[in-house]
Structure formats: C-alpha cells, structure tokens
XYZ file of C-alpha atoms in Angstrom:
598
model
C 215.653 15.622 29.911
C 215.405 16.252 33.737
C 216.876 19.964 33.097
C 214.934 22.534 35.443
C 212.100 24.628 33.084
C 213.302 27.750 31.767
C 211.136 29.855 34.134
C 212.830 28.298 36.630
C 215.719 30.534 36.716
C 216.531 33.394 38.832
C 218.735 36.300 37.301
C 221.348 37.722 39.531
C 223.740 40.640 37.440
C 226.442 43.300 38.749
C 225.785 45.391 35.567
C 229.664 43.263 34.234
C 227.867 40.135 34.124
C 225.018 37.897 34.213
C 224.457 34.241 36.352
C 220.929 32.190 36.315
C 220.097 30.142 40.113
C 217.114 27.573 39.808
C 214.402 27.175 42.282
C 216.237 23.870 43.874
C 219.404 26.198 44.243
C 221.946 25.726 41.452
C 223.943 28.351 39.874
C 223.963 26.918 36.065
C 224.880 29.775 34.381
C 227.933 32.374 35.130
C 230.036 34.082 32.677
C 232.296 36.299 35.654
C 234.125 38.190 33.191
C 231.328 40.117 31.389
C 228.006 38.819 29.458
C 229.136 38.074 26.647
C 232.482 35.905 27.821
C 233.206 32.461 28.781
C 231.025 30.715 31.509
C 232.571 28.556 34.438
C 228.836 27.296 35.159
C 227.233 25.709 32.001
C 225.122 22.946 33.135
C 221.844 24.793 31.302
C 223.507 23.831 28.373
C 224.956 20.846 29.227
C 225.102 18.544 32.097
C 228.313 18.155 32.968
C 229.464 22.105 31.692
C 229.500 23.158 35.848
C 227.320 24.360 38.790
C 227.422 25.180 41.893
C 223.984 23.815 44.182
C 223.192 24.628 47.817
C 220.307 23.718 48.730
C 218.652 21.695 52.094
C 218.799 17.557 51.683
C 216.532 15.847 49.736
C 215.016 18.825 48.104
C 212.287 17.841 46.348
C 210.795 15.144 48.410
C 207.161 15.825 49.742
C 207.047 18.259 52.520
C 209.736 20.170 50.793
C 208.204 23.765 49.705
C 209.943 26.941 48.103
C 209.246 30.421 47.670
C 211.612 32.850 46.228
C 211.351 37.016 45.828
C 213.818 39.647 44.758
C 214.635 42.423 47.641
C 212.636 45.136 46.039
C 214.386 47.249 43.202
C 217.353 44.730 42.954
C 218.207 41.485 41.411
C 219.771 40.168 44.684
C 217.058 37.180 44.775
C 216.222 35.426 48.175
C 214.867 31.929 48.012
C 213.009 30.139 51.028
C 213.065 26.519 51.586
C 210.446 25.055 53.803
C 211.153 21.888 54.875
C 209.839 19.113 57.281
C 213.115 19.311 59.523
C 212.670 23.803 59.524
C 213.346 26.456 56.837
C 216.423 28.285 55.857
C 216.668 31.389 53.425
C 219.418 31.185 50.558
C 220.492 34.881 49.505
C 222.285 34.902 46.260
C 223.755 38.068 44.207
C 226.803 39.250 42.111
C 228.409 41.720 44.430
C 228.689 45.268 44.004
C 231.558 46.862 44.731
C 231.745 48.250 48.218
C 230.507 51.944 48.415
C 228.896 51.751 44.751
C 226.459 53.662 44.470
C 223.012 54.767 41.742
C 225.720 54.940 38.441
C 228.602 53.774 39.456
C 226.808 50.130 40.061
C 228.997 48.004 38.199
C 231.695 50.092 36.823
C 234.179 48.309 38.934
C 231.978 44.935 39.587
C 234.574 42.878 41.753
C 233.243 39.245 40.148
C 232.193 37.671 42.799
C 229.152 35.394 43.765
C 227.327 35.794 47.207
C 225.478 32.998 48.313
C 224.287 33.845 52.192
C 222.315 30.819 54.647
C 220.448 31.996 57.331
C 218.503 29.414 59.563
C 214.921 30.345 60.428
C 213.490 27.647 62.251
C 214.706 24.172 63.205
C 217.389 22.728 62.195
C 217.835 22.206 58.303
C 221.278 19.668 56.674
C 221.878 21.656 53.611
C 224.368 20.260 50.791
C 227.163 22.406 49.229
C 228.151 21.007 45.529
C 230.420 22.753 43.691
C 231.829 21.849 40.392
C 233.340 24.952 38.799
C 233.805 23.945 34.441
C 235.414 27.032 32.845
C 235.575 27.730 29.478
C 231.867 26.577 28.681
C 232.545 23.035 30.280
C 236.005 22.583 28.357
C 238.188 22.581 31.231
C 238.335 20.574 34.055
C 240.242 22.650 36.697
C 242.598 21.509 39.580
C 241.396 22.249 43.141
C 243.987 22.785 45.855
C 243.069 23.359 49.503
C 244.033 26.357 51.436
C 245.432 26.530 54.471
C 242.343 29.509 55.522
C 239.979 27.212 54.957
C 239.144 28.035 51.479
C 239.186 25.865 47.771
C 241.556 27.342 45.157
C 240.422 26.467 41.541
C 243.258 27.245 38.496
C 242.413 26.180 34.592
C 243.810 27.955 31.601
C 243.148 32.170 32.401
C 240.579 31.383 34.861
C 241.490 31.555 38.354
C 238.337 30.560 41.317
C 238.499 31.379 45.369
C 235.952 29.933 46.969
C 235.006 30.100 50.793
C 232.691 29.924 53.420
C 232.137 31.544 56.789
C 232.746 29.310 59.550
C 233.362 26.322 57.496
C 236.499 24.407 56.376
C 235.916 23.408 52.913
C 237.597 20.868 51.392
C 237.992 19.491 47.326
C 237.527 15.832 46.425
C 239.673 15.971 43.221
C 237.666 18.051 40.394
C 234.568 18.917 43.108
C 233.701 20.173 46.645
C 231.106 18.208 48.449
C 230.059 19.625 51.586
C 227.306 19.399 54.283
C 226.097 21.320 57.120
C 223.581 22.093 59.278
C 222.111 25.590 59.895
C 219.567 26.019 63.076
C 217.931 29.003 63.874
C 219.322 32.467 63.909
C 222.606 30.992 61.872
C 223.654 32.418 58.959
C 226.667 30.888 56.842
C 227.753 33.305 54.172
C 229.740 32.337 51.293
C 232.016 33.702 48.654
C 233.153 32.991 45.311
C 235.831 35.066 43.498
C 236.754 35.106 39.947
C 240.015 36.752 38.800
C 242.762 36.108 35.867
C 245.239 33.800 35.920
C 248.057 36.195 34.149
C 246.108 39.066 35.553
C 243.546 40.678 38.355
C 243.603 37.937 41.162
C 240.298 36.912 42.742
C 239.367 39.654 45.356
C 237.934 37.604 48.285
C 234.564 40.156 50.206
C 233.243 39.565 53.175
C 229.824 37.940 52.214
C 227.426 39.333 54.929
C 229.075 43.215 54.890
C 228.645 42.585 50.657
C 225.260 41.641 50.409
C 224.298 44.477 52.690
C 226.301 46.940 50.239
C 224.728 45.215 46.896
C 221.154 45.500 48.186
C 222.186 49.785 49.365
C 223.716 49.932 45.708
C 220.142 48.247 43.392
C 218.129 50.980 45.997
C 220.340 53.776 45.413
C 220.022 53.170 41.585
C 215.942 52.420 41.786
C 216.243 55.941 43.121
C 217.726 57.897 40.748
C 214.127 57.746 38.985
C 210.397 57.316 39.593
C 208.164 55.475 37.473
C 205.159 57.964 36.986
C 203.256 55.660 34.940
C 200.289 52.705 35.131
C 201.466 49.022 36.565
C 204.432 50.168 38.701
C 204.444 47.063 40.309
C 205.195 45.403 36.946
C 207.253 47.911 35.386
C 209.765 48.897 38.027
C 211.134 45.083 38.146
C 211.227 45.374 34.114
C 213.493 48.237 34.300
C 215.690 46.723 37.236
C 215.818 43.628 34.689
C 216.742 46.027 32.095
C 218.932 47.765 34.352
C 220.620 44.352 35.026
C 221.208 43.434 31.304
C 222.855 46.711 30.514
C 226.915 46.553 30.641
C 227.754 49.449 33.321
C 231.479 50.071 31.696
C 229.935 50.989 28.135
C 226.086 51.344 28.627
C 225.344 48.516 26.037
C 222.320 46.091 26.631
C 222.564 43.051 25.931
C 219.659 41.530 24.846
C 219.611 38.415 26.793
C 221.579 36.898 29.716
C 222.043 33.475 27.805
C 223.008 31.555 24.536
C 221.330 28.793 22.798
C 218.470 28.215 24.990
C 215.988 27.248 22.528
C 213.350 28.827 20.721
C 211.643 25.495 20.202
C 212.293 22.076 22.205
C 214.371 19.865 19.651
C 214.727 22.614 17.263
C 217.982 24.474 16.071
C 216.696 27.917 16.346
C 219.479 28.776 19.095
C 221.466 31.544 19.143
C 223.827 33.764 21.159
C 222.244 36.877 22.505
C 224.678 38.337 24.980
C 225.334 41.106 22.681
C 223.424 44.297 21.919
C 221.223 44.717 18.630
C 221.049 48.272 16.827
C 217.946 47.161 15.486
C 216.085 47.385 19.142
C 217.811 50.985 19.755
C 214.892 52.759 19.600
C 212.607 50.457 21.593
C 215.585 49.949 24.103
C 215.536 53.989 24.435
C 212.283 54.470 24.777
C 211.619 51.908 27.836
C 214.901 53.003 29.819
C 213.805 56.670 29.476
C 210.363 56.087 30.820
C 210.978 53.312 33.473
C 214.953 52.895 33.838
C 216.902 55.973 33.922
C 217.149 58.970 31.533
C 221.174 58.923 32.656
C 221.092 55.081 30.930
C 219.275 56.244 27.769
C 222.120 58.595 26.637
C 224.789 56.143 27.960
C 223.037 53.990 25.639
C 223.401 56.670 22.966
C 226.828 57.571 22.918
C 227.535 53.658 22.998
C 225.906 53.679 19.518
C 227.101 56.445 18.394
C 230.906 54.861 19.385
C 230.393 51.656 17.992
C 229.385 53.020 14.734
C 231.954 55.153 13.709
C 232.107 56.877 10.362
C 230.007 55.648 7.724
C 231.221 54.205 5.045
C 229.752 51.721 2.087
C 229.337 49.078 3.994
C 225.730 49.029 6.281
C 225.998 49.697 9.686
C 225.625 46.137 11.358
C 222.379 45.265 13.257
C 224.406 43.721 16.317
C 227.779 44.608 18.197
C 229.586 43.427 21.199
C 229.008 44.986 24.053
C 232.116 47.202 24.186
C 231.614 47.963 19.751
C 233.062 44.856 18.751
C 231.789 43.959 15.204
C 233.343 40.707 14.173
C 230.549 38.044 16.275
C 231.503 35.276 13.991
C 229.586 32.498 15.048
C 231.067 28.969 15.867
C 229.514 26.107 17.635
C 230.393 23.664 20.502
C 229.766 20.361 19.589
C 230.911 19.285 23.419
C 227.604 20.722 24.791
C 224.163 19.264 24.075
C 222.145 21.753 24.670
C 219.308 22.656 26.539
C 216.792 19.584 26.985
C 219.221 18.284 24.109
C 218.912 20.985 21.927
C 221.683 22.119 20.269
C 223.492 23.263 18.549
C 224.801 25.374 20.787
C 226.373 28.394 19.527
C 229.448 31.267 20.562
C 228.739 34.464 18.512
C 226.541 35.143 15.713
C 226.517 35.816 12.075
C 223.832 38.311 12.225
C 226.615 40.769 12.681
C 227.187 40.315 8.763
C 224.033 40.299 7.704
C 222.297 43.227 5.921
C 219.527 44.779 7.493
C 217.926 47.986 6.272
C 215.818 48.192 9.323
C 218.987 49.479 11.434
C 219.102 53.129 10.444
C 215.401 53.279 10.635
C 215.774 52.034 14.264
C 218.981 54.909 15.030
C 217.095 57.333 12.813
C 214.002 57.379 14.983
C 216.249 57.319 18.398
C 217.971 60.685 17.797
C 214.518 61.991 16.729
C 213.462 61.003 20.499
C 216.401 62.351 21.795
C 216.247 65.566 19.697
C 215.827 68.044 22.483
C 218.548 65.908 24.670
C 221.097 66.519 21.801
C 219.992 70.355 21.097
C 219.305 72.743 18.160
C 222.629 71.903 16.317
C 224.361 68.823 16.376
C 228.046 68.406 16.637
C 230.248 66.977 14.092
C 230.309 63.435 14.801
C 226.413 63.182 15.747
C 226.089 65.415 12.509
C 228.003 62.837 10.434
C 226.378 59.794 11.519
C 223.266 60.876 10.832
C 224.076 62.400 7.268
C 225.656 58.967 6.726
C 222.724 56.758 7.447
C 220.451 59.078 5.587
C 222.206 58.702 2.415
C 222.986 54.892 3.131
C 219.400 54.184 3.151
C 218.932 56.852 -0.151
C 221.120 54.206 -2.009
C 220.169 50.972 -0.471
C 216.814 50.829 0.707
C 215.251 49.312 -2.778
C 217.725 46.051 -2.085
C 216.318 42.860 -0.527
C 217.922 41.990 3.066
C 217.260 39.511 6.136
C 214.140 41.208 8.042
C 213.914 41.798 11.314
C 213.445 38.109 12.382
C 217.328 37.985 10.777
C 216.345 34.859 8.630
C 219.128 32.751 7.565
C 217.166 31.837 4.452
C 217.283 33.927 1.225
C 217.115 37.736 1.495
C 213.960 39.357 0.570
C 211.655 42.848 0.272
C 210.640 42.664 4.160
C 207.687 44.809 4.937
C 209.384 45.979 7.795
C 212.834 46.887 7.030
C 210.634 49.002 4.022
C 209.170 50.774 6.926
C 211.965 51.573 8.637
C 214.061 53.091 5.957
C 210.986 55.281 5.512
C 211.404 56.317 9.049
C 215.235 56.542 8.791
C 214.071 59.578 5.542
C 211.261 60.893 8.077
C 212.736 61.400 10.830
C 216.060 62.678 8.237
C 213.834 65.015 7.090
C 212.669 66.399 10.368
C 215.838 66.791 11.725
C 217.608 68.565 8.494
C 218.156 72.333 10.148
C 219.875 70.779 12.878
C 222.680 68.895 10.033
C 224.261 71.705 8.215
C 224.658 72.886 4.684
C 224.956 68.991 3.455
C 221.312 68.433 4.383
C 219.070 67.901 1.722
C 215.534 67.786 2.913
C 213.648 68.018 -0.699
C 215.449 65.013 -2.309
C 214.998 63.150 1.270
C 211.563 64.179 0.915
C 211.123 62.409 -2.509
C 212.325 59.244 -1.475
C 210.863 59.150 1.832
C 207.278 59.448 -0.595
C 208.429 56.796 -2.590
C 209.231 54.569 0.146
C 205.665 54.839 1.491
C 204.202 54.425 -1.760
C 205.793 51.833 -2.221
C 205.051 49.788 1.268
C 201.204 50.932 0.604
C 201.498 49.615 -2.951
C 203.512 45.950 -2.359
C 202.927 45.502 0.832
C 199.117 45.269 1.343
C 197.888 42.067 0.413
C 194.066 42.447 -1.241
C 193.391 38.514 -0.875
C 194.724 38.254 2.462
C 193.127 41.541 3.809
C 196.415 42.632 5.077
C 199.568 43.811 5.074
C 201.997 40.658 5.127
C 205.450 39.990 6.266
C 207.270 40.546 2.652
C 206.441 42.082 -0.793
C 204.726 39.471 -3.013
C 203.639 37.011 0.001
C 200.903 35.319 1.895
C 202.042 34.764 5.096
C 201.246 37.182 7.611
C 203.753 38.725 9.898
C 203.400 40.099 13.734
C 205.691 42.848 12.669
C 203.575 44.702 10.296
C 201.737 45.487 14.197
C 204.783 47.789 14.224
C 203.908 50.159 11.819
C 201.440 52.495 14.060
C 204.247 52.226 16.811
C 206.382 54.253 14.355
C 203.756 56.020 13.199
C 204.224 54.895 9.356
C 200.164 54.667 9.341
C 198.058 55.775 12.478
C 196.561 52.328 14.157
C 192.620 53.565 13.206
C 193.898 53.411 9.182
C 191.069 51.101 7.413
C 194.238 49.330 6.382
C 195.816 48.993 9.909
C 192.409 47.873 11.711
C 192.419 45.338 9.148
C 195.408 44.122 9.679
C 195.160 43.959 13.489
C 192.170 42.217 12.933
C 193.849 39.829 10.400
C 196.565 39.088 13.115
C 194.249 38.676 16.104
C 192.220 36.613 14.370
C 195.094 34.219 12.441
C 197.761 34.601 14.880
C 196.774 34.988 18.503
C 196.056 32.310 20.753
C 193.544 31.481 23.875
C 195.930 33.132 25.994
C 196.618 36.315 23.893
C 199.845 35.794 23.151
C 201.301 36.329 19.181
C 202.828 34.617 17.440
C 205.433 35.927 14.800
C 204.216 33.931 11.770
C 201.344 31.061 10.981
C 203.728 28.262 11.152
C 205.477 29.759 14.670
C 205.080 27.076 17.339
C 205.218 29.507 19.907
C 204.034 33.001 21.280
C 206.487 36.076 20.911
C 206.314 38.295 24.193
C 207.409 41.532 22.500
C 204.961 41.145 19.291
C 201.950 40.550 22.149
C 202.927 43.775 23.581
C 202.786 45.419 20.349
C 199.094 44.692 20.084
C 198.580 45.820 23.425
C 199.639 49.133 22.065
C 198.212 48.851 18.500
C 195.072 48.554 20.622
C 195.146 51.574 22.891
C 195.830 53.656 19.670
C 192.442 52.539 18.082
C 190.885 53.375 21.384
C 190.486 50.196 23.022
C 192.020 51.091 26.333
C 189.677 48.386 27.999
C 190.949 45.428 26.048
C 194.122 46.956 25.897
C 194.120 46.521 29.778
C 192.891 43.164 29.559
C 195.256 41.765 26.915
C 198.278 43.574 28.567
C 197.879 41.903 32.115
C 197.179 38.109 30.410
C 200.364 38.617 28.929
C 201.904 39.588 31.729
C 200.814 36.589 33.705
C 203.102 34.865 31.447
C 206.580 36.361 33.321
C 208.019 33.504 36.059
C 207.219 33.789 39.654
C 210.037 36.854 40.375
C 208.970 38.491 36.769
C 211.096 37.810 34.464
C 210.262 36.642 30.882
C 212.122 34.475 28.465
C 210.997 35.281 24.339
C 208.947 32.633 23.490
C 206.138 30.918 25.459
C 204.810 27.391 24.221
C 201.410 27.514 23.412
C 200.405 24.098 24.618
C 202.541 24.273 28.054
C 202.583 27.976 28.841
C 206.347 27.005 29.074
C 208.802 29.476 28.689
C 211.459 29.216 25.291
C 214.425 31.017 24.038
C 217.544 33.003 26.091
C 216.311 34.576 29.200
C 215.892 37.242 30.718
C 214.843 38.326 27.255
C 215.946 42.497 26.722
C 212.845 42.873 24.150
C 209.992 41.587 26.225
C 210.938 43.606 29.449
C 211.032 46.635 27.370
C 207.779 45.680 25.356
C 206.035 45.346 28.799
C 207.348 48.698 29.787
C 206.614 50.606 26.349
C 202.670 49.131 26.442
C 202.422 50.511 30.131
C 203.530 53.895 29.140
C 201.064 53.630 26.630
C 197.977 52.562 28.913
C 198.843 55.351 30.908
C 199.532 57.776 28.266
C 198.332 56.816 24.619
C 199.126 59.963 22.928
C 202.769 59.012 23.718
C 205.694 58.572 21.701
C-alpha cells in the first residue's frame, strides 16, 4: 500500500507523549497532548491524516543510504543520510523541559518537536513538507504567516508554531513546502510547538540549546540506576523504551505508543493501546525494578492503587487511562483506512468493560513483590484494596470471563485467569498478618486449594498431552507457559515439561518465535520470552541463551519491537513500541543472569 514497514519507525517520547519518524524522515504519528489524545500527524493510519517529512531530495534513489541510532540512554534518535551530492544528520526528539532532570523528565514536557540538520559533507538540497491534520486527520487547519519568520497553524483546540533557524518559512494554503540546502558544518534547527487554543499557548525553544538539554535530561535519568544483569546492551534500551512509554505526570505505562496498527495485514484485529492494562502490573513491575528504575516501580504502584479505588461489586477493570480514567468506550473512525488498508481503526477500547479474573491475580502478585517496599503493616487504603480483591476473587473466580487475550467472542473457563485467581488467594494468604483482624487466611487457604485442584483437574488435557488454553478444549495456548513464571507449578513438573514440549513442538516456528494459538498467523514477542524463561527454570540455560538472542534479532535496527512478527516476512505487526515485549526481553535477561529469581 506504499506505507513504510512497521519496523520502520523511530520512537521519540517526553514521558507526556509519544511521536513515530520513519527511516525516509516523516513524522506520521504525534499525539502532543499526552499518549492517549488526539494526533495532528496520522498518516500511519491514513494517508492524508498529516506528517511532517524532512528529508534530502530524491531519497530513495540509488546512491541514497541511511543509518539511524539513538544517543545512548535516550530516545532522541539521530538519522544519517548518505547521499551522492554529501550527507547530512537529521536529529529528532520531543523536548524536555529546560533544566529537567532524572524524575522530573516529563512532568512539565513543553510539547514540542525538535527536528535539528547538520551538514557533514558536501552540499545536500533537503525538502521540508509539512502538513499538520489535527484531530486524527479530521481537521484541515488554516496556516497564517508570521511576520518572525514562522507558520502559525489554528483548527478547533489545537493551536501549531512552527519555525526554523535561519529560514523564512512560508504556507501554501493547508501545507508548507520548503527547500534548502545544508553544506558542511551547517546546522538548521527547527521547532514545532503545540499549545491550546482556549488555553496554554505554544511555547516556542530554541532548538539547538533544547536538544542539548533533552539528551542531559534521558542521561541524567539512565543514571539514576544500573543494570547489574546479563545483555546490558539489550536491556538498557528496553528500559529507556519503557521509560519512554510511561506517563511522567501519573507513572502509568501505556502499553503501546499507537492505535490500530494491525495485528494481521487485512485483518480487523486493531485496537487502541495507549492506555495502561492492570493485567500486565506485575510483569510491568518486575522489568522497571530490575532494568528501569525502582523510583518508577512504586510510581507505578500508587497509580494502581489510585485508579482503583475502593472495591466494590463490580471487578476491578483490566485497563484504565493513563491518569485512572475507566470509561475507554471504544468508537471507530470510518475517515481513516488504516494501516496498509486495515481498518477499522479504533479510539478507545471496550476491554475496559470486560471481565477478567486474571486482574487481581496480576495486583495480588505485585504487592507480594513489593512486600518489603510497603512494610510489615499496611495502611488503610493498601489494606483495603487488597482485602477487596481477595474476597472479589473468593466470590467470582468459578465464573467464565474473556482471558487474557481479551477475546471478544463468548466468555469462557480460561486456564489462565484460573491461575491467576489462585495467585490473587496465594499471595492473599501470604500476606494476611500484614491486613488486620479482617484477614482470613484458613478460608483463603481452602479456596486457594480448590482453585489449584481445579486447574490440575480441567485444565490438563490427557489427549493433547497438555495443559490447553480453556477448560474442556483442544487448542493449545502460549499462556499456559505462564504458569512456572508465577510459580503455580515449578517449570521441571512432568506436567509443565510436557507442556513446554507440546508448545515448542506445535507452536514455535524456524525462528523461535510463539505463537499464541495454532491458528495465530503470527509470532507473539512476549509469549517467546516466556519460553526463554520456562527454559532456564528446567535448566536449559544454554538454549535458553540461544532462543533468547534469536528473538531478540527480531527488534528493528534502533531496538524496538512491535507485538507480532509475521512468520513468512519476519515483518513486524501490531501497535509499536509494544510495552509487553520490552518488558518480556528484560524479565528473560534477569532470568539468564539470575534463574532463581522472582
């Protein structure tokens, strides 16, 4: 469909926000006020939804060579063009703001895109298009020249500055079209501010004293913690990814950058992911307290613990926004194709209403981590929670729900949403002389038994050799690889080796990766590092090793990973930079390095 590959795209964040820059130099994606809100760049979902290219003249024709690399520790990504007339170096980032530094990156993120030239041999034309769509490609803005040189964009609440150093830009009607030359030793550095039309104006930075700043800001954060572990090299940019996804003002991830970029070419598997899922709490945790920042992890925490609230009847849903919102109610945009012509594309998402069982299980098993952290007696609103989820999942866990893989089909007995609500009585019962007189660790006891029984009794499949994905079924399910990594069974169980043998053998391909289910078209990053892990804990550290760096090989060429990968192509599918497989990269190199962990 003549869209750029998936892997193409860079990821540039200021801990507000999230933008994606191809390799040929187009800012397709931007959503200035935070993740999760409206985009004035859309093109990756639809052609004529906004960008904002600069790149040297007739990229792409032979002779015309790039290479790209983040400074190290920070997502401020610079991308060199070699052509036949010279090169020149494109610096992009989302500024910091000025004097930010380690935790206060992005707390006050000022919204504005950097895009630096700097000439480094010959003399290179380069092309400035800009065609700024807000409101996912719904409005078309007016552009006004100003008399400093700069373009003033206004449509609806969305109010765009854009300049450039030594330049006079100018707008031709809904556009700017602009070309220059750089030689070398020049550097052209431009600016692009976002503010509100009935609010915070656009707050125009000096784009070469900004960069400088963002870069001191990502290296003053990388410092605030060492990596002790195995694969630094790989793990350090995972965290800064990680780091990148999380939203500074409440400590939410968000699990991906992007919405409706598809699972599968031509399918309708595409959702909106720029909001944060309870049910990867623990996971999440885990990798930013090994590889991230133990500051992050209980930022994380008390984000939860917020967006929860009391407990009531109702269950606690498996997705919020990323300041607690609950209602995600999905609609879609039928003025956007899609990806490659994929759509729908979709705002929101349903799977805030959705019941999942798997959630406490997932919160549960976090404050068990975080046990010491949160000390011998818990205070009343930690104390609550917890109480709360126990006895949610005491009433609720024999229902049917959605699974992990939040099917929109009927609800059924998912092996692993069982699991978890056995870890959500576990971990209850572990933690019952730090809850008060309202504990009850005997009757929590008794169902927490039953529970396992129960998975041991429906879940194992004798014909298949295996445990499947659901009570009752056939089909086999990358998820039951999960069990050991909550330590429902330990991995060297007869029944466990069997299974990971079941799954290697049914659902793993050539190049290692797993897929989630038999009929999956594609490879699920997270579920491949799951094995990775399931493998170390049955002692196979050396093809542990192996399997973890072929599925590493998979990331793009500045590391970052999408969800899916085709299994023909190699190609990368679904929202990106995908939350889950950054931290299931991390979590399987703190296991090769320490496999008594966790």
């Amino acid at each position: 469909m003549g869209q750029p590959p998936i892997s193409d795209y860079g990821f540039l964040s200021d801990c507000r926000s999230g933008a994606l820059v191809s390799r040929d130099g187009s800012v397709d994606w931007w959503c200035p006020g935070r993740f999760d809100g409206s985009a004035v760049f859309a093109r990756v979902v639809g052609p004529q939804a906004g960008h904002f290219r600069l790149a040297p003249i007739g990229a792409g024709r032979p002779g015309h060579r790039v290479e790209r690399a983040y400074h190290p520790d920070t997502l401020v990504l610079r991308t060199v063009h070699h052509t036949p007339e010279g090169s020149v170096a494109v610096t992009d980032a989302l500024a910091a703001e000025i004097g930010a530094r380690a935790h206060q990156l992005g707390m006050n993120s000022p919204a504005v895109l950097l895009r630096v030239v700097e000439g480094l041999s010959g003399r290179v034309r380069m092309a400035l298009e800009y065609v700024p769509r807000p409101a996912h490609g719904l409005l078309t803005p007016y552009l006004h020249d100003q008399s400093d040189g700069t373009v003033l964009a206004t449509a609806g609440p969305v109010v765009l500055v854009l300049g450039a150093s030594g330049l006079s830009l100018q707008a031709e009607r809904d556009r700017v079209y602009q070309e220059f030359e750089v030689s070398d030793g020049q550097v052209v550095g431009i600016d692009l501010a976002y503010g509100e039309a009935y609010g915070t104006p656009p707050v125009r930075l000096d784009p070469l004293m900004t960069l400088a700043e963002t870069i001191q800001a990502w290296e003053a954060y990388r410092e605030t913690h060492q990596y002790p572990g195995r694969y630094p090299e790989l793990v350090r940019p995972s965290a800064t990814v990680l780091t990148g996804l999380t939203y500074a003002r409440s400590g939410a991830v968000a699990a991906a950058a992007t919405t409706s970029l598809p699972e599968r070419l031509g399918g309708d598997r595409n959702y909106d992911y720029r909001y944060s899922w309870l049910r990867d709490f623990s996971m999440t945790l885990r990798a930013l307290w090994v590889a991230a920042c133990p500051h992050e992890a209980s930022r994380l925490f008390a984000w939860v613990t917020r967006s929860i609230g009391r407990i009531g009847d109702k269950p606690v849903p498996v997705v919020f926004g990323l300041e607690g919102e609950r209602d995600l109610t999905e609609h879609e945009c039928p003025h956007l194709p899609g990806y490659a012509g994929s759509g729908p594309v979709r705002m929101g998402n349903d799977a805030w209403c959705q019941r999942q069982l798997d959630v406490p299980g997932e919160i549960m098993s976090a404050v068990w981590r975080l046990r010491d952290y949160l000390g011998d007696t818990f205070d009343e609103e930690l104390r609550e929670m917890v109480l709360g989820l126990t006895e949610q999942v005491a009433s609720t866990w024999r229902l049917p729900d959605r699974g992990m893989w939040e099917t929109r089909e009927e609800e059924r007995h998912y092996l692993s949403s069982k699991v978890l609500c056995w870890a959500a009585m576990d971990r209850a019962v572990r933690l019952a002389d730090r809850l008060g007189g309202r504990a009850d660790p005997r009757r929590w006891a008794v169902i927490r038994d039953e529970i396992r029984d129960t998975v041991l009794r429906e879940g194992w499949n004798d014909r298949i050799g295996a445990f499947t994905g659901a009570f009752g079924s056939t089909e086999l399910d990358a998820s039951a690889l999960f069990l050991p990594v909550v330590h429902f069974l330990p991995a060297d169980d007869p029944r466990m080796r069997a299974t990971i043998a079941v799954i290697e053998r049914d659902l793993s391909t050539e190049g290692g990766l797993i897929r989630r289910w038999n009929t999956d078209p594609a490879g699920f990053v997270l579920c491949s590092f799951w094995l990775v892990e399931c493998l170390v804990m049955t002692g196979e550290q050396r093809r542990a090793e192996e399997l973890f760096e072929r599925v590493s090989g998979y990331a793009n060429d500045v590391g970052l990973f999408s969800e899916q990968i085709d299994l023909i192509t190699g190609a990368q599918l679904g929202n990106t930079p995908q939350a889950l497989s950054h931290i299931g990269q991390i979590n399987a190199a703190w296991r090769l390095t320490d496999p008594s962990a966790f």
